[in-house]
Coordinates of C-alpha atoms and ligand atoms in Angstrom, one line a residue:
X1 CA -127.0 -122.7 18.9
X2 CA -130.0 -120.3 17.3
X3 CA -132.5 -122.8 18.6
X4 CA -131.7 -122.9 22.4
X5 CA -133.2 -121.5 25.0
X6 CA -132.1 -118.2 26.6
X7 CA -130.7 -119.8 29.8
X8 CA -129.0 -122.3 27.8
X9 CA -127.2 -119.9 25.5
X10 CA -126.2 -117.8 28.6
X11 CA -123.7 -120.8 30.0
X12 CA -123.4 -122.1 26.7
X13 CA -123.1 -119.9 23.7
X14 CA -119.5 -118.6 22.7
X15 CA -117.4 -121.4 23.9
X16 CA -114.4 -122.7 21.6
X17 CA -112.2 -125.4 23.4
X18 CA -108.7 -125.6 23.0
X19 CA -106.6 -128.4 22.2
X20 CA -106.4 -128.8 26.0
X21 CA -110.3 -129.5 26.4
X22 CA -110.4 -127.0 29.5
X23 CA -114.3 -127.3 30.6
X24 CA -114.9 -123.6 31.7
X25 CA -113.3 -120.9 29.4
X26 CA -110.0 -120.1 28.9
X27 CA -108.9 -116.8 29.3
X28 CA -106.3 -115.7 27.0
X29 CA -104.4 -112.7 28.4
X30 CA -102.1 -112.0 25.8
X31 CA -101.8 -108.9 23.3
X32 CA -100.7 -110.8 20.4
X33 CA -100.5 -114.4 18.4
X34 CA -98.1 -115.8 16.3
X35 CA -98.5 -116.7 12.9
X36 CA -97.0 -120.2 10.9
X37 CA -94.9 -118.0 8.0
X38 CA -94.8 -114.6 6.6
X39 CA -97.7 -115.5 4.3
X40 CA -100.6 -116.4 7.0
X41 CA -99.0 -112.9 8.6
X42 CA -99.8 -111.3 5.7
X43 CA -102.6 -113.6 5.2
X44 CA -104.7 -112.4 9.0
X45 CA -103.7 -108.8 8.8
X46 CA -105.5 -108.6 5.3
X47 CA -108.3 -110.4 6.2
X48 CA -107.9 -113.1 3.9
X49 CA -107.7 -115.6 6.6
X50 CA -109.7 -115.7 9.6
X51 CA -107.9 -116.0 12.9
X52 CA -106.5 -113.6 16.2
X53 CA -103.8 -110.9 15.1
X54 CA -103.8 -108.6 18.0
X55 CA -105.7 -107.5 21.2
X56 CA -107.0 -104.3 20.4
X57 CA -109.2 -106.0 18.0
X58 CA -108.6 -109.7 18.3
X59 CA -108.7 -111.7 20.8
X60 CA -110.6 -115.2 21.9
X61 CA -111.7 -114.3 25.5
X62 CA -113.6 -111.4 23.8
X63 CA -114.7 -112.8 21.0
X64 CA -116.6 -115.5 23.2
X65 CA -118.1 -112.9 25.7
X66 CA -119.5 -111.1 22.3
X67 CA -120.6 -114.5 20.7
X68 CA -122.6 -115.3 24.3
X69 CA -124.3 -111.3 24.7
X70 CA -124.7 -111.1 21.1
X71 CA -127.0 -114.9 21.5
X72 CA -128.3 -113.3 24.5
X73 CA -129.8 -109.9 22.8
X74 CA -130.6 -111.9 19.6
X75 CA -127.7 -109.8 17.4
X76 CA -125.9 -110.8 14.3
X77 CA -123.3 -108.9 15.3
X78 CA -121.7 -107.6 18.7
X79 CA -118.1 -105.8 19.5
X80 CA -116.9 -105.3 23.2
X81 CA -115.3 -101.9 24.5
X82 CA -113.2 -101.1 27.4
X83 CA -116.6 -99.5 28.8
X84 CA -120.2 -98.9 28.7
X85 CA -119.2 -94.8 28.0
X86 CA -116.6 -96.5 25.0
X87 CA -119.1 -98.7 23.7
X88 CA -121.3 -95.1 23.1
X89 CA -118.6 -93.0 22.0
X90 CA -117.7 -95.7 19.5
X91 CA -121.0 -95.7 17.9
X92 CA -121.2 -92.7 17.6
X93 CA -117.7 -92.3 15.8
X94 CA -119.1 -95.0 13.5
X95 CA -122.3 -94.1 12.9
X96 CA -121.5 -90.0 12.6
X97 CA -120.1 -87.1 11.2
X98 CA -119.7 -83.6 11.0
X99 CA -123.2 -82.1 10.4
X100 CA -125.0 -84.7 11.7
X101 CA -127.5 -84.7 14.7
X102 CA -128.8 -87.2 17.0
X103 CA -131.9 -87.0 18.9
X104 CA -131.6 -88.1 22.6
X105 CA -133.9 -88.7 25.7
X106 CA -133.5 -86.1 28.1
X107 CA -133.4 -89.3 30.9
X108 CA -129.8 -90.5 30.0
X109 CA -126.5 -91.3 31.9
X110 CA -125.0 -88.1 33.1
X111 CA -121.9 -88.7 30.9
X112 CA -124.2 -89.6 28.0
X113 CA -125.3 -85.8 28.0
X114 CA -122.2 -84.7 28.6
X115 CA -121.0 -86.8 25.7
X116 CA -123.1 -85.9 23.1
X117 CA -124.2 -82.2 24.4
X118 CA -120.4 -81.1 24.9
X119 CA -117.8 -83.5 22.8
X120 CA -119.5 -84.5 20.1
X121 CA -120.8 -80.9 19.7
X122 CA -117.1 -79.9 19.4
X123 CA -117.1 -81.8 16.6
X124 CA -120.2 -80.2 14.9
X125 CA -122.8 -83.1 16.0
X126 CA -125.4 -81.8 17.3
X127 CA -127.9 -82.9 19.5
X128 CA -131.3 -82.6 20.7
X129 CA -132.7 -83.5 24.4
X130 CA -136.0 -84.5 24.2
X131 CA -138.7 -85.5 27.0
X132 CA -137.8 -89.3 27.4
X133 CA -141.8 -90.4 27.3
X134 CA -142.7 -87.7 24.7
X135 CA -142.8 -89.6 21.4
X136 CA -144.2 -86.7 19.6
X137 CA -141.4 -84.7 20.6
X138 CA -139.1 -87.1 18.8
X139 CA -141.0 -86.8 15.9
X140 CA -141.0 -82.8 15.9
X141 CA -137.3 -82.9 16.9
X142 CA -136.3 -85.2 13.3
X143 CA -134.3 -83.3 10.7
X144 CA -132.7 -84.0 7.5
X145 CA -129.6 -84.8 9.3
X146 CA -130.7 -86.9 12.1
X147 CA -128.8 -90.0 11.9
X148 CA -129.4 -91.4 15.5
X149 CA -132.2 -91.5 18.1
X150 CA -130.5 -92.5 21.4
X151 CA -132.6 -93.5 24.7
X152 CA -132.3 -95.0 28.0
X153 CA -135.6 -97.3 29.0
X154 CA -135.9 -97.4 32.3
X155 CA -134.4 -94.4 32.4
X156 CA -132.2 -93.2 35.8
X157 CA -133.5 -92.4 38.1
X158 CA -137.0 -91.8 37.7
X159 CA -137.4 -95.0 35.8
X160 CA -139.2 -93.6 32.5
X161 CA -140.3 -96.3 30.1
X162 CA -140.1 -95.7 26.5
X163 CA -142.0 -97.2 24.1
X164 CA -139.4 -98.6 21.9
X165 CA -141.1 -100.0 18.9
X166 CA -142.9 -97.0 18.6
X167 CA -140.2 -95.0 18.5
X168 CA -138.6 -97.4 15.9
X169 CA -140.8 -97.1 13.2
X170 CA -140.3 -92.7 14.0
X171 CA -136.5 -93.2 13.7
X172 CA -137.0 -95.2 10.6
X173 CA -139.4 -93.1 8.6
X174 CA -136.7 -90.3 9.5
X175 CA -133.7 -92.3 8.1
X176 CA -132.4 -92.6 11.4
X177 CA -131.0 -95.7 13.4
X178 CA -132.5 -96.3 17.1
X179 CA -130.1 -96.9 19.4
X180 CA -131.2 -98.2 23.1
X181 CA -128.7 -98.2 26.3
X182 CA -130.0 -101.8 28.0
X183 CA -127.9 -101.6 30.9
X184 CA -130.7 -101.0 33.4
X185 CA -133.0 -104.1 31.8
X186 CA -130.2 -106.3 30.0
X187 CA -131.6 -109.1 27.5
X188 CA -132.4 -110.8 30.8
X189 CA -135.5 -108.8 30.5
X190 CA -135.5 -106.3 27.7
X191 CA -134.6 -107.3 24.1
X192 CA -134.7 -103.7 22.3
X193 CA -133.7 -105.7 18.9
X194 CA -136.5 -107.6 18.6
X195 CA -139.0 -104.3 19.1
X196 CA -137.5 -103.2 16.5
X197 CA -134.0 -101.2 17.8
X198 CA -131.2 -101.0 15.5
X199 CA -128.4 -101.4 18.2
X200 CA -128.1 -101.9 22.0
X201 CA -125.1 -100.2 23.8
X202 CA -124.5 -102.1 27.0
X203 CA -122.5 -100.8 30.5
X204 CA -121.4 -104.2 30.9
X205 CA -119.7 -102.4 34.2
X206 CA -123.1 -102.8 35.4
X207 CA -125.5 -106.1 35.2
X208 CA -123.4 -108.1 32.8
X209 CA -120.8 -108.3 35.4
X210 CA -122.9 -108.0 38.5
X211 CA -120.8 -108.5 41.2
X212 CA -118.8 -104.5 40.7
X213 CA -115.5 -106.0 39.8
X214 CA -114.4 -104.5 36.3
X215 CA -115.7 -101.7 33.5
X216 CA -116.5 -103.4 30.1
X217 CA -119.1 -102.5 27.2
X218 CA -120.8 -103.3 24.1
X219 CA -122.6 -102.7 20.9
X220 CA -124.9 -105.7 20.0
X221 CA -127.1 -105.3 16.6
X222 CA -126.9 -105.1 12.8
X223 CA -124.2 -106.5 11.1
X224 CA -123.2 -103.7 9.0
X225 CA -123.5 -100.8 11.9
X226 CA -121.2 -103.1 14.6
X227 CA -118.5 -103.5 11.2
X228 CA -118.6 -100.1 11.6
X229 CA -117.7 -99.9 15.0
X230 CA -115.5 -102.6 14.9
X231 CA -113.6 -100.5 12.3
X232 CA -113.2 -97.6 14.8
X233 CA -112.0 -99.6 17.6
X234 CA -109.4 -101.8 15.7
X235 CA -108.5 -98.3 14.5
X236 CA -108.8 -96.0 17.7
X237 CA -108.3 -98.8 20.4
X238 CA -111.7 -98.1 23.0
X239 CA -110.8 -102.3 23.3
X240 CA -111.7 -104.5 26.3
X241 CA -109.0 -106.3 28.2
X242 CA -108.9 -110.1 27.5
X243 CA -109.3 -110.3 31.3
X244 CA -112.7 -108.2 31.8
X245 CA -113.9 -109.9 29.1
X246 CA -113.6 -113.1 30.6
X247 CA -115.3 -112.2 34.0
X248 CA -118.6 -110.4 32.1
X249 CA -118.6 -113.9 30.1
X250 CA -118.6 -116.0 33.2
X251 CA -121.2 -113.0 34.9
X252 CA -123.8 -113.7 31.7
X253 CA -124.2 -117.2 32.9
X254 CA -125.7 -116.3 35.9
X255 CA -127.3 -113.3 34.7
X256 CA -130.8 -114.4 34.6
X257 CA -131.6 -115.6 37.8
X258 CA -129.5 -112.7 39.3
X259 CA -132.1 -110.2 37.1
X260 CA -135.5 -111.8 38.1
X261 CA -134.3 -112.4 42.0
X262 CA -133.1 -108.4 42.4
X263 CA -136.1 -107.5 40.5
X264 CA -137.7 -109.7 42.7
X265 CA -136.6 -107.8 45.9
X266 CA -136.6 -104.2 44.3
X267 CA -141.1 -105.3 43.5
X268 CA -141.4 -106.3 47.2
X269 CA -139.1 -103.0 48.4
X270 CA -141.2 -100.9 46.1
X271 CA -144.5 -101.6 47.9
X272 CA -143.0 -102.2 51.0
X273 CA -141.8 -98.2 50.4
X274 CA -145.2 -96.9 49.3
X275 CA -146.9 -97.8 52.0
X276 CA -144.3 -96.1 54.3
X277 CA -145.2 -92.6 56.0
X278 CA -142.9 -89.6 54.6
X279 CA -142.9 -91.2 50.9
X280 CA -144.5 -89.6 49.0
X281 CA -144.1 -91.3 45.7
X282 CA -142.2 -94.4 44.9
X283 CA -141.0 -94.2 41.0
X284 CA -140.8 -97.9 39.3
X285 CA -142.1 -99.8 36.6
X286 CA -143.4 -102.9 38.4
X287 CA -146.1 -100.7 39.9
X288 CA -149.2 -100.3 39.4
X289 CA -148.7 -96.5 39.9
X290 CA -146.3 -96.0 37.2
X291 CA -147.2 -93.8 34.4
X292 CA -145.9 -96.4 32.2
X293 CA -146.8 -99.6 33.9
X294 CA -148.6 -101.2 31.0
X295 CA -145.6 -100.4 28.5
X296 CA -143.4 -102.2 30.5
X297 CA -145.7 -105.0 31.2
X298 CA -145.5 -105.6 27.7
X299 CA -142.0 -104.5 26.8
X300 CA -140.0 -105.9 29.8
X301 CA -140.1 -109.5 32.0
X302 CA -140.5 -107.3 34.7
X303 CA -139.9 -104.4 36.6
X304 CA -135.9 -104.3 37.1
X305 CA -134.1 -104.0 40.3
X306 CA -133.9 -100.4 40.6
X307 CA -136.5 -98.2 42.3
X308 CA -136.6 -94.5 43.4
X309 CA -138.8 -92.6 45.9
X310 CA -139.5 -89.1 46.9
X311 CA -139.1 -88.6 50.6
X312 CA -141.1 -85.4 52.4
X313 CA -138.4 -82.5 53.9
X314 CA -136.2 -82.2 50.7
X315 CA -132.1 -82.8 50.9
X316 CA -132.2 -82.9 55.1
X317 CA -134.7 -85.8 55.1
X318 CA -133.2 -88.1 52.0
X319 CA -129.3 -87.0 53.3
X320 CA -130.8 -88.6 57.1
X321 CA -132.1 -91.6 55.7
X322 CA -128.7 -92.2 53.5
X323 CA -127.0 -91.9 57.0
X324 CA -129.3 -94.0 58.9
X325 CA -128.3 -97.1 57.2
X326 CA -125.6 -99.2 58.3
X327 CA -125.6 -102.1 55.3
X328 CA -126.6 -100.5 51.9
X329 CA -123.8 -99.6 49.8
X330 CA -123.9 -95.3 49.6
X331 CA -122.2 -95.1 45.9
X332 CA -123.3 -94.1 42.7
X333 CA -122.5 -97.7 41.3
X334 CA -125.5 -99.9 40.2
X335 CA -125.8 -103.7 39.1
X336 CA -124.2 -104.9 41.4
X337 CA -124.8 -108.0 44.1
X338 CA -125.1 -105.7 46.7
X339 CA -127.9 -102.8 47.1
X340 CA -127.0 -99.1 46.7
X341 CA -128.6 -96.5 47.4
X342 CA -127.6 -92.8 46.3
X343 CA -129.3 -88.9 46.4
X344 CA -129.2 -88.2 42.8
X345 CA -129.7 -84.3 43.1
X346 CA -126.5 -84.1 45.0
X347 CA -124.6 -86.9 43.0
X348 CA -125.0 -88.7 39.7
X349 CA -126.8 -85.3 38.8
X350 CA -125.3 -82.7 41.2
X351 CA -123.6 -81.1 37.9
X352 CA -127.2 -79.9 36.4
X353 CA -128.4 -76.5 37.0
X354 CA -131.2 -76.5 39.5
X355 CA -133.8 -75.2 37.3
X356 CA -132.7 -78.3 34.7
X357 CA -133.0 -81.1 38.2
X358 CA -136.2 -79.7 38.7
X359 CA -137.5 -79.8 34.9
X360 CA -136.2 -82.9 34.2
X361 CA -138.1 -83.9 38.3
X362 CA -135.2 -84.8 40.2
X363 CA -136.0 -83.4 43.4
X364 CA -134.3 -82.3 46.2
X365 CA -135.9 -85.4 48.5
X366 CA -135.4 -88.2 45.9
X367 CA -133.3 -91.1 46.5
X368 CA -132.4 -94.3 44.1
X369 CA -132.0 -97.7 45.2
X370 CA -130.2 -100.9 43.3
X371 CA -131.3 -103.3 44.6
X372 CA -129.0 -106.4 45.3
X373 CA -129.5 -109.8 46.4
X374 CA -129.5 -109.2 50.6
X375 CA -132.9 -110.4 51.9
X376 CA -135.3 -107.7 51.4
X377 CA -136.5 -107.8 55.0
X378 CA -132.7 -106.4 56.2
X379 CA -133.3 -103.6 53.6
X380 CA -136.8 -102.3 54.6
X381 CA -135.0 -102.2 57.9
X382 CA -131.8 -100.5 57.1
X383 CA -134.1 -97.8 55.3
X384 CA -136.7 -97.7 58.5
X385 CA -134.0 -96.7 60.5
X386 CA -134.2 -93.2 58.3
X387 CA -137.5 -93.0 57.5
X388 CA -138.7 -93.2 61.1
X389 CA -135.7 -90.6 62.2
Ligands
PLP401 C1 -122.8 -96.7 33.9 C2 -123.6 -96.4 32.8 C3 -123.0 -96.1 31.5 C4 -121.5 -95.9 31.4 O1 -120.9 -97.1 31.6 P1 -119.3 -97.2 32.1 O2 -119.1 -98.7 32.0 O3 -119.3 -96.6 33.5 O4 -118.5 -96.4 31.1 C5 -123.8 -95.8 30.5 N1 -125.2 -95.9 30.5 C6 -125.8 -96.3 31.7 C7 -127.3 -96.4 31.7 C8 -125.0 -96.5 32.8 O5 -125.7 -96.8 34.0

């Protein structure tokens, strides 16, 4: 399969017919398989013979939606959780213990920080939040204990890039591993491994699926860091269901042309929205006003399909063009078919202290945007509506 092409690999890679030859995949929705004798029982559980055992670390539907993202992301190696917060906690687990510190982008998932700055550091892990562009900051922030260097790129919501082979090389002259959350770019556009990224944790909740139907994640990377994690969840049980599995497999195939043509729609959105009276900045990668645009050039396909933009008049003016539109999706959710938009200040990041919103620049007037499939002309006006108010 190594030789195919990315779209190929997306419908093809993974599959293992049964003996009833069924052309799409099977989904297998059971918890366990039976075995010919006492001795292949004895045989599987030890290892000595390859071959299913049990769900919580065994099954077919799973191990073909790992086999497909792990072609996908270029991996040796990739283990599915129940969900994209699993799929970190279980690295982590693997990866680290007491005394150990990890270095972090201040630009992550809400319940990334609250992961690592509060559990973990129960645990004696400590971690440092470091400006997500700031790669010197990285560098200062390294110890003798760092052992990861986690980022986001984009990063939510003010789409950040970071410059991930840069970073690489600074993770590995510190002995650490870099780990990169791909769930805003997937391999569709981003493939962190070949920059030079250890792992990729994935919120397969998000893109992978696409269509906002189940929670799934993964680790994708080096063979000997996902044994390790595939150690912990056989052990600790963060596993997928067969049936989650199954619909993120069948999501990859079409996960390409659903990236490029949301992407598409968030580009055209983007300049439609900075040109728009009462923006006053429009945050994303595909434009030429990004801090970052040239990174990203280089490092992703393309922009992504998720935007967000500063509206003049603070919380009254974003909260009135929320409730202005009568089609976009108001939820948190992203990656999915159909656009949402959310006020992050209030929401996804409501939790922060005021002081840290406005340090990390998540004003009072921004909103984000996910941009789905709907023709981009019914979202400009379903935000005009708003923006005119
Ligand atoms: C949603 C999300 C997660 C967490 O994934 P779940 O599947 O909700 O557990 C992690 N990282 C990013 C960037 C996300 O958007």
């Amino acid at each position: 399969m190594d030789d195919f092409d990315f779209d190929t690999l997306g419908v093809r890679a993974g599959i293992e017919r049964s003996q009833f030859n069924e052309h799409s995949e099977a989904l297998y929705l059971t918890s366990s398989f039976v075995f010919d004798s006492a001795a292949q029982a004895a045989a599987r559980f030890s290892g000595e013979e390859a071959g299913n055992v049990y769900a919580r670390f065994s099954n077919p539907t799973v191990t073909a939606m790992q086999q497909r993202l792990a072609a996908l992301e270029g991996a040796p190696a990739c283990v599915a959780t129940a969900s994209g917060m699993s799929a970190i906690l279980s690295l982590a687990m693997a990866t680290l213990q007491a005394g150990d510190h990890i270095i972090a982008s201040r630009g992550l998932f809400g319940a990334t920080q609250q992961l690592f700055g509060t559990i973990l550091a129960k645990f004696g892990i400590d971690t440092s939040f470091v400006p997500t562009t700031d790669l010197a900051a990285y560098q200062a922030a390294l110890r003798p204990r760092t052992r990861l260097v986690f980022i986001e790129t984009p990063s939510n919501p003010l789409t950040e890039v970071v410059d991930i082979a840069a970073l690489a090389a600074i993770a590995h002259d510190g002995g650490a591993l870099l780990a990169v959350d791909n769930c805003f770019c997937t391999p569709a556009l981003q493939r962190p491994l070949a920059l030079g990224a250890d792992v990729v944790v994935h919120s397969a909740t998000k893109y992978l699926d696409g269509q906002g139907r189940v929670l799934g994640g993964a680790v994708a990377g080096r063979a000997d860091v996902v044994d390790e994690v595939y150690k912990f969840l056989r052990t600790a049980g963060p596993s997928i269901s067969p049936f989650n599995a199954w619909v993120i497999l069948k999501g990859l195939e079409t996960l390409r042309i659903r990236m490029e043509a949301q992407s598409a729609g968030a580009l055209a959105l983007a300049r439609w929205l900075e040109a728009q009276p009462g923006v006053l900045r429009v945050h994303y990668p595909g434009l030429a006003s990004h801090p970052q645009h040239g990174l990203a050039l280089r490092q992703q396909k393309c922009g992504g399909a998720i935007l967000s933009f500063e509206v003049d008049g603070g919380r009254e003016r974003a909260w009135r063009v929320v409730d202005a539109t009568r089609m976009i999706s108001i939820t948190a959710n992203l990656g999915d078919t159909k656009t949402t938009i959310t006020h992050p200040a209030s929401t996804t990041h409501g939790r922060i202290s005021p002081e840290a919103r406005a340090a990390a620049g998540i004003g009072e007037g921004l909103l984000r945007i996910a941009v789905g499939l709907e023709a981009v002309d019914d979202l400009k006006a379903d935000l005009a509506r708003g923006l005119a108010a």
